[in-house]
Short mmCIF file of C-alpha atoms and ligand atoms in Angstrom, two decimals:
data_model
loop_
_atom_site.label_atom_id
_atom_site.label_comp_id
_atom_site.label_asym_id
_atom_site.label_seq_id
_atom_site.Cartn_x
_atom_site.Cartn_y
_atom_site.Cartn_z
CA MET Z 1 11.59 31.06 -9.17
CA PRO Z 2 13.28 29.07 -6.36
CA THR Z 3 11.05 26.30 -5.06
CA SER Z 4 11.00 24.51 -1.73
CA LEU Z 5 12.25 20.93 -1.41
CA ARG Z 6 8.68 19.91 -0.54
CA ASP Z 7 7.34 21.50 -3.72
CA THR Z 8 10.08 19.93 -5.85
CA LEU Z 9 9.53 16.46 -4.40
CA THR Z 10 5.77 16.79 -4.70
CA ARG Z 11 6.16 17.63 -8.40
CA LEU Z 12 8.63 14.81 -9.01
CA PRO Z 13 6.65 12.04 -10.80
CA LYS Z 14 6.34 9.08 -8.46
CA VAL Z 15 4.66 5.72 -8.12
CA GLU Z 16 3.28 4.17 -4.95
CA LEU Z 17 3.08 0.44 -4.18
CA HIS Z 18 2.21 0.32 -0.51
CA VAL Z 19 -0.91 2.30 0.31
CA HIS Z 20 -4.21 1.01 1.72
CA LEU Z 21 -7.28 2.51 0.08
CA GLU Z 22 -9.09 2.63 3.43
CA GLY Z 23 -6.06 4.40 4.93
CA THR Z 24 -6.45 7.24 2.41
CA MET Z 25 -9.88 8.20 3.80
CA LEU Z 26 -9.84 11.87 4.76
CA ALA Z 27 -11.26 12.84 8.17
CA ASP Z 28 -14.15 14.77 6.58
CA THR Z 29 -15.11 11.78 4.45
CA LEU Z 30 -14.90 9.49 7.47
CA SER Z 31 -17.23 11.78 9.44
CA GLU Z 32 -19.65 12.05 6.51
CA LEU Z 33 -19.83 8.29 5.90
CA ALA Z 34 -20.05 7.53 9.64
CA ARG Z 35 -23.01 9.91 9.95
CA LYS Z 36 -24.72 8.58 6.81
CA ASN Z 37 -24.32 4.95 7.87
CA GLY Z 38 -25.10 5.47 11.57
CA VAL Z 39 -21.65 4.50 12.85
CA THR Z 40 -20.32 6.29 15.94
CA PRO Z 41 -16.56 6.92 16.21
CA PRO Z 42 -15.21 5.57 19.53
CA ALA Z 43 -13.36 8.86 20.23
CA PRO Z 44 -12.69 12.26 18.61
CA LEU Z 45 -10.54 11.71 15.53
CA ASP Z 46 -7.46 13.58 16.80
CA GLU Z 47 -7.43 11.25 19.82
CA MET Z 48 -8.18 8.18 17.74
CA TYR Z 49 -5.28 8.88 15.35
CA ARG Z 50 -2.60 8.34 18.04
CA TYR Z 51 -1.21 4.83 18.19
CA ALA Z 52 0.84 2.87 20.73
CA ASN Z 53 1.58 -0.09 18.46
CA LEU Z 54 0.39 -1.97 15.36
CA SER Z 55 -2.44 -3.65 17.21
CA GLY Z 56 -3.82 -0.29 18.45
CA PHE Z 57 -3.54 1.07 14.92
CA LEU Z 58 -5.41 -1.89 13.47
CA ASP Z 59 -8.36 -1.21 15.79
CA VAL Z 60 -8.63 2.25 14.21
CA PHE Z 61 -8.13 0.89 10.68
CA TRP Z 62 -10.97 -1.58 11.25
CA PHE Z 63 -13.20 1.23 12.49
CA VAL Z 64 -12.43 3.23 9.33
CA GLN Z 65 -13.34 0.19 7.24
CA SER Z 66 -16.68 -0.10 9.05
CA VAL Z 67 -18.02 3.17 7.58
CA LEU Z 68 -17.79 1.74 4.02
CA GLN Z 69 -21.15 0.07 3.51
CA THR Z 70 -22.28 0.57 -0.08
CA ARG Z 71 -20.82 0.49 -3.61
CA GLU Z 72 -21.13 4.30 -3.68
CA ASP Z 73 -19.15 4.66 -0.42
CA TRP Z 74 -16.25 2.71 -1.96
CA ALA Z 75 -16.54 4.76 -5.17
CA MET Z 76 -16.35 8.07 -3.30
CA LEU Z 77 -13.30 6.91 -1.34
CA ALA Z 78 -11.56 5.60 -4.46
CA TYR Z 79 -12.24 8.79 -6.42
CA GLU Z 80 -10.92 11.05 -3.66
CA SER Z 81 -7.91 8.82 -3.21
CA VAL Z 82 -6.90 9.23 -6.88
CA LEU Z 83 -7.25 13.01 -6.65
CA GLN Z 84 -5.04 13.17 -3.55
CA ALA Z 85 -2.44 10.96 -5.19
CA ALA Z 86 -2.42 13.03 -8.39
CA SER Z 87 -1.93 16.24 -6.39
CA ASN Z 88 1.20 14.60 -4.95
CA GLY Z 89 2.78 13.89 -8.32
CA VAL Z 90 1.74 10.22 -8.32
CA ILE Z 91 1.51 8.88 -11.86
CA TYR Z 92 0.73 5.24 -11.01
CA ARG Z 93 -0.28 3.27 -7.91
CA GLU Z 94 -0.93 -0.29 -6.90
CA VAL Z 95 -3.36 0.09 -3.98
CA PHE Z 96 -4.45 -2.45 -1.34
CA PHE Z 97 -8.03 -3.03 -0.31
CA THR Z 98 -8.91 -5.50 2.47
CA PRO Z 99 -12.55 -6.58 2.20
CA ALA Z 100 -12.59 -9.46 4.76
CA ARG Z 101 -14.74 -7.59 7.30
CA HIS Z 102 -17.20 -6.41 4.67
CA LEU Z 103 -17.55 -9.86 3.17
CA ARG Z 104 -18.06 -11.34 6.63
CA SER Z 105 -20.88 -8.86 7.26
CA GLY Z 106 -22.59 -9.72 3.98
CA MET Z 107 -21.41 -7.09 1.52
CA SER Z 108 -20.73 -8.49 -1.95
CA LEU Z 109 -17.21 -8.46 -3.33
CA ALA Z 110 -18.69 -7.65 -6.74
CA ASP Z 111 -20.14 -4.39 -5.34
CA ILE Z 112 -16.87 -3.45 -3.63
CA VAL Z 113 -14.76 -4.06 -6.75
CA ALA Z 114 -17.30 -2.30 -8.97
CA GLY Z 115 -17.48 0.70 -6.62
CA VAL Z 116 -13.70 1.00 -6.41
CA ASP Z 117 -13.47 0.78 -10.18
CA ASP Z 118 -16.19 3.44 -10.65
CA GLY Z 119 -14.33 5.87 -8.40
CA MET Z 120 -10.89 5.11 -9.81
CA SER Z 121 -12.05 5.41 -13.40
CA ALA Z 122 -13.56 8.84 -12.66
CA GLY Z 123 -10.36 9.93 -10.88
CA GLU Z 124 -8.18 8.67 -13.72
CA ARG Z 125 -10.21 10.51 -16.36
CA GLU Z 126 -9.83 13.72 -14.38
CA THR Z 127 -6.14 13.47 -13.49
CA GLY Z 128 -4.37 10.88 -15.68
CA SER Z 129 -3.00 9.23 -12.50
CA GLU Z 130 -3.45 5.47 -12.94
CA THR Z 131 -4.35 2.90 -10.29
CA ARG Z 132 -4.36 -0.87 -10.03
CA MET Z 133 -5.71 -2.82 -7.07
CA ILE Z 134 -4.23 -5.48 -4.80
CA TYR Z 135 -6.70 -7.70 -2.94
CA ASP Z 136 -5.35 -8.02 0.61
CA ILE Z 137 -6.09 -11.05 2.77
CA ASP Z 138 -6.72 -10.01 6.39
CA ARG Z 139 -4.50 -12.42 8.34
CA ASP Z 140 -6.62 -11.88 11.44
CA PHE Z 141 -9.43 -14.00 9.95
CA GLY Z 142 -7.20 -17.06 9.51
CA PRO Z 143 -6.44 -19.30 6.55
CA SER Z 144 -9.81 -20.96 5.91
CA VAL Z 145 -11.62 -17.60 5.61
CA ALA Z 146 -8.74 -16.46 3.37
CA ASP Z 147 -9.29 -19.44 1.05
CA GLU Z 148 -13.06 -19.01 1.01
CA GLN Z 149 -12.93 -15.28 0.30
CA LEU Z 150 -10.18 -15.57 -2.30
CA GLU Z 151 -12.44 -17.97 -4.16
CA MET Z 152 -14.96 -15.10 -4.43
CA LEU Z 153 -12.28 -13.01 -6.15
CA LEU Z 154 -11.42 -15.84 -8.54
CA GLU Z 155 -15.12 -16.29 -9.34
CA LEU Z 156 -15.35 -12.58 -10.27
CA ARG Z 157 -12.41 -13.12 -12.61
CA ARG Z 158 -14.10 -16.09 -14.24
CA ARG Z 159 -17.24 -13.97 -14.71
CA ALA Z 160 -15.21 -10.98 -16.02
CA ALA Z 161 -17.12 -8.89 -13.48
CA HIS Z 162 -17.16 -5.08 -13.62
CA GLY Z 163 -13.80 -3.67 -12.51
CA ILE Z 164 -12.10 -7.01 -11.85
CA ASP Z 165 -9.33 -6.35 -14.41
CA ARG Z 166 -8.09 -3.61 -12.14
CA VAL Z 167 -7.20 -6.21 -9.47
CA ILE Z 168 -3.77 -7.47 -10.53
CA GLY Z 169 -2.49 -9.19 -7.43
CA ILE Z 170 -2.98 -10.32 -3.87
CA GLY Z 171 -1.28 -9.42 -0.62
CA MET Z 172 -1.96 -9.86 3.09
CA ASP Z 173 -1.97 -7.38 5.92
CA SER Z 174 -3.09 -6.96 9.53
CA THR Z 175 -1.58 -8.81 12.52
CA GLU Z 176 1.92 -10.27 12.02
CA ARG Z 177 2.90 -11.22 15.55
CA GLY Z 178 2.23 -14.86 16.36
CA VAL Z 179 1.05 -15.69 12.83
CA ASP Z 180 2.94 -18.28 10.77
CA PRO Z 181 2.64 -16.95 7.19
CA SER Z 182 2.91 -20.43 5.70
CA VAL Z 183 -0.70 -21.23 6.70
CA PHE Z 184 -1.78 -18.98 3.82
CA ALA Z 185 0.05 -21.09 1.22
CA PRO Z 186 -3.14 -22.54 -0.34
CA ALA Z 187 -4.54 -19.06 -1.03
CA TYR Z 188 -1.24 -17.92 -2.54
CA ARG Z 189 -1.06 -21.05 -4.70
CA ALA Z 190 -4.60 -20.43 -5.96
CA ALA Z 191 -3.77 -16.79 -6.75
CA LYS Z 192 -0.64 -17.80 -8.66
CA ALA Z 193 -2.56 -20.42 -10.65
CA ALA Z 194 -5.07 -17.70 -11.62
CA GLY Z 195 -2.25 -15.46 -12.93
CA LEU Z 196 -2.31 -12.93 -10.08
CA HIS Z 197 0.82 -11.25 -8.71
CA ARG Z 198 1.71 -11.85 -5.06
CA THR Z 199 3.05 -9.69 -2.24
CA GLY Z 200 2.64 -9.66 1.55
CA HIS Z 201 3.12 -7.49 4.63
CA GLN Z 202 5.99 -9.02 6.55
CA GLY Z 203 8.84 -7.78 8.70
CA GLU Z 204 6.89 -4.79 10.04
CA ASP Z 205 6.18 -6.60 13.31
CA SER Z 206 7.74 -10.02 12.62
CA PRO Z 207 11.32 -11.33 12.37
CA ALA Z 208 13.40 -11.97 9.26
CA TRP Z 209 12.48 -15.67 9.09
CA ALA Z 210 8.86 -14.67 8.36
CA ILE Z 211 10.09 -12.72 5.31
CA GLU Z 212 11.87 -15.84 4.11
CA ILE Z 213 8.65 -17.87 4.44
CA ALA Z 214 6.73 -15.22 2.51
CA LEU Z 215 9.26 -15.57 -0.33
CA ASP Z 216 9.86 -19.32 -0.31
CA VAL Z 217 6.52 -20.77 0.80
CA LEU Z 218 4.06 -18.12 -0.42
CA GLY Z 219 6.01 -17.14 -3.53
CA CYS Z 220 5.80 -13.39 -2.86
CA GLU Z 221 7.38 -11.25 -5.57
CA ARG Z 222 7.65 -8.25 -3.23
CA ILE Z 223 7.63 -7.75 0.53
CA ASP Z 224 5.63 -4.93 2.14
CA HIS Z 225 7.67 -3.22 4.88
CA GLY Z 226 10.39 -5.88 5.27
CA ILE Z 227 12.35 -3.79 7.75
CA SER Z 228 13.43 -6.76 9.89
CA VAL Z 229 15.41 -8.12 6.90
CA LEU Z 230 18.47 -6.39 8.33
CA GLU Z 231 18.53 -8.99 11.15
CA ASP Z 232 19.73 -11.59 8.63
CA ALA Z 233 22.81 -10.79 6.51
CA ALA Z 234 22.31 -13.81 4.23
CA LEU Z 235 18.71 -12.79 3.51
CA VAL Z 236 19.83 -9.22 2.75
CA ALA Z 237 22.43 -10.59 0.31
CA ARG Z 238 19.76 -12.69 -1.41
CA LEU Z 239 17.28 -9.80 -1.73
CA VAL Z 240 20.03 -7.56 -3.11
CA ASP Z 241 21.15 -10.24 -5.55
CA GLU Z 242 17.61 -10.99 -6.78
CA GLN Z 243 16.53 -7.32 -6.48
CA ILE Z 244 13.33 -8.36 -4.71
CA PRO Z 245 11.50 -5.11 -3.95
CA LEU Z 246 10.61 -3.97 -0.45
CA THR Z 247 7.83 -1.41 -0.12
CA VAL Z 248 9.00 0.58 2.88
CA CYS Z 249 6.95 3.18 4.81
CA PRO Z 250 9.32 4.94 7.26
CA THR Z 251 7.06 7.69 8.64
CA ALA Z 252 4.07 5.33 8.93
CA ASN Z 253 6.25 2.86 10.88
CA VAL Z 254 7.20 5.60 13.35
CA VAL Z 255 3.60 6.81 13.78
CA ILE Z 256 1.91 3.38 13.81
CA ASN Z 257 4.45 1.35 15.73
CA PRO Z 258 6.40 3.71 18.03
CA ASP Z 259 7.14 0.73 20.29
CA LYS Z 260 9.43 -0.62 17.58
CA CYS Z 261 10.35 2.46 15.48
CA VAL Z 262 11.15 5.34 17.78
CA SER Z 263 12.08 7.92 15.14
CA LEU Z 264 12.94 8.41 11.47
CA ASP Z 265 16.57 8.83 12.53
CA ALA Z 266 16.52 5.34 14.02
CA HIS Z 267 14.64 3.78 11.06
CA ALA Z 268 16.22 1.01 8.96
CA TYR Z 269 15.54 2.77 5.62
CA PRO Z 270 18.97 4.38 5.04
CA ALA Z 271 20.73 1.13 6.01
CA MET Z 272 18.47 -0.79 3.62
CA ARG Z 273 19.34 1.58 0.74
CA ALA Z 274 23.03 1.53 1.64
CA ALA Z 275 22.97 -2.29 1.53
CA GLY Z 276 21.74 -2.14 -2.08
CA LEU Z 277 18.18 -3.34 -1.37
CA LEU Z 278 15.46 -2.22 -3.77
CA ALA Z 279 13.76 -0.30 -0.94
CA THR Z 280 10.95 1.81 -2.36
CA LEU Z 281 9.22 4.66 -0.53
CA ASN Z 282 5.53 4.68 0.38
CA THR Z 283 2.95 6.10 2.82
CA ASP Z 284 0.94 3.01 3.95
CA ASP Z 285 -2.08 4.86 5.44
CA PRO Z 286 -1.52 8.54 4.63
CA ALA Z 287 -4.79 9.96 6.03
CA LEU Z 288 -4.44 8.01 9.28
CA VAL Z 289 -0.83 9.06 9.91
CA GLY Z 290 -1.05 12.67 8.66
CA LEU Z 291 1.05 12.08 5.56
CA SER Z 292 1.22 12.38 1.76
CA LEU Z 293 3.75 10.93 -0.66
CA GLY Z 294 5.26 14.38 -1.34
CA ALA Z 295 5.69 14.86 2.42
CA GLU Z 296 7.21 11.37 2.79
CA TYR Z 297 9.84 12.04 0.10
CA THR Z 298 10.63 15.32 1.90
CA ASN Z 299 10.82 13.66 5.34
CA VAL Z 300 13.24 11.06 4.02
CA ALA Z 301 15.40 13.57 2.11
CA ASN Z 302 15.70 15.72 5.24
CA ALA Z 303 16.20 12.87 7.71
CA TYR Z 304 18.95 11.10 5.74
CA GLY Z 305 20.52 14.04 3.90
CA TYR Z 306 19.54 12.67 0.48
CA GLY Z 307 19.93 15.07 -2.45
CA LEU Z 308 17.57 15.36 -5.40
CA SER Z 309 19.45 12.76 -7.47
CA THR Z 310 18.96 10.14 -4.72
CA MET Z 311 15.27 10.99 -4.50
CA VAL Z 312 14.98 10.65 -8.29
CA GLN Z 313 16.65 7.23 -8.03
CA ILE Z 314 14.11 6.23 -5.35
CA ALA Z 315 11.32 7.27 -7.74
CA HIS Z 316 12.87 5.13 -10.52
CA ASP Z 317 13.22 2.19 -8.11
CA GLY Z 318 9.49 2.44 -7.43
CA VAL Z 319 8.79 2.04 -11.15
CA THR Z 320 11.16 -0.94 -11.37
CA ALA Z 321 9.23 -2.57 -8.50
CA THR Z 322 5.78 -2.17 -10.10
CA TRP Z 323 3.86 -4.95 -11.78
CA ALA Z 324 3.32 -2.77 -14.85
CA ASP Z 325 4.43 -4.20 -18.20
CA ASP Z 326 7.78 -3.24 -19.73
CA ASP Z 327 6.34 -0.59 -22.09
CA ASP Z 328 4.54 1.14 -19.23
CA LYS Z 329 7.66 0.97 -17.08
CA ARG Z 330 9.74 2.55 -19.87
CA ARG Z 331 7.14 5.30 -20.26
CA MET Z 332 7.14 6.03 -16.50
CA HIS Z 333 10.96 6.05 -16.30
CA ALA Z 334 10.98 8.53 -19.20
CA VAL Z 335 8.47 10.82 -17.47
CA ILE Z 336 10.61 10.82 -14.31
CA ASP Z 337 13.74 11.60 -16.36
CA GLU Z 338 12.07 14.44 -18.22
CA VAL Z 339 10.49 16.16 -15.22
CA SER Z 340 13.45 15.62 -12.89
CA ALA Z 341 15.75 17.24 -15.47
CA GLU Z 342 13.50 20.32 -15.40
CA LEU Z 343 13.40 20.27 -11.58
CA LEU Z 344 17.21 19.97 -11.36
CA HIS Z 345 17.57 22.85 -13.79
CA ALA Z 346 15.09 25.00 -11.83
CA GLY Z 347 16.85 24.25 -8.52
N1 ADE Q 1 -3.44 -2.41 7.38
C1 ADE Q 1 -3.34 -1.10 7.12
N2 ADE Q 1 -2.12 -0.66 7.43
C2 ADE Q 1 -1.43 -1.71 7.90
C3 ADE Q 1 -0.11 -1.90 8.36
N3 ADE Q 1 0.76 -0.90 8.43
N4 ADE Q 1 0.25 -3.11 8.78
C4 ADE Q 1 -0.60 -4.13 8.73
N5 ADE Q 1 -1.84 -4.02 8.29
C5 ADE Q 1 -2.26 -2.82 7.87
ZN1 ZN Q 2 0.50 -1.59 4.89
#
């Protein structure tokens, strides 16, 4: 039976490395949690989910975060998020959560991590799609809050708290403009000393030099977005040479930051791939930008004329960029090879 490109690319086994748990919250879940917790949305959702720029988007993201108030709320979100991912052919994810606002308002990090783990464990048992967590620093709160809150994470590790093994790295998100990433060096040093992986949002709304700081001062092993790298040919050459992964989110960039990214056609992604960068494909905030990973693979294939073999290579590149161990990477590459051979045969 002939299948559509969308169906084929949804069934292709994939990993995802740049997706915010809060940004996977479906509209129905948002309404339910808002009602339960007595939070009033500032506008109807279809109006709210239209963005002029990153700062307007972040206001909405912060509102979405505000409806998560108990361990059970986080568990429900995490469970639903795994089910959505699995239905998109996702076999493994490394997912951000950004608890700064919750910690500031008195919620315990132990409850958040435990709730996320409860939901993810239930989702994994049901689907087999695996998830690890990345603790994101919210840059908007500044470096001293980052240090203080990261210490809470490290304390949970020392206590072997429920679910903490699922958190394998740190990142940072939120505002880029006007923020010097190097002020977060102490937090990144502490994370490295504790054996955590490190990544960071950079080059979505900041120039190439900020990417360089994230690599050289913060010790990031990956860069989230990284689209401004193309401004600096020497930096591109270095990232290609060292195969430092970039977790790129083309459709989300167009929806979230139309000031900077006017269309998929004008997006840097094909130039990044053509330059030999390890540019992986991701959704960022799928429920807030009307997206899924199957749809993103389809958007990119259509926009840049990529055939199935290129899309399979993008899926393999995602695996290469994970923080999974070598055995797990080999297993995931093999699953992609096996299923893509069947899909190629069927097409
Ligand atoms: N938080 C959620 N999505 C984000 C994005 N695209 N950029 C920065 N912070 C974010
Ligand atoms: Zn992001």
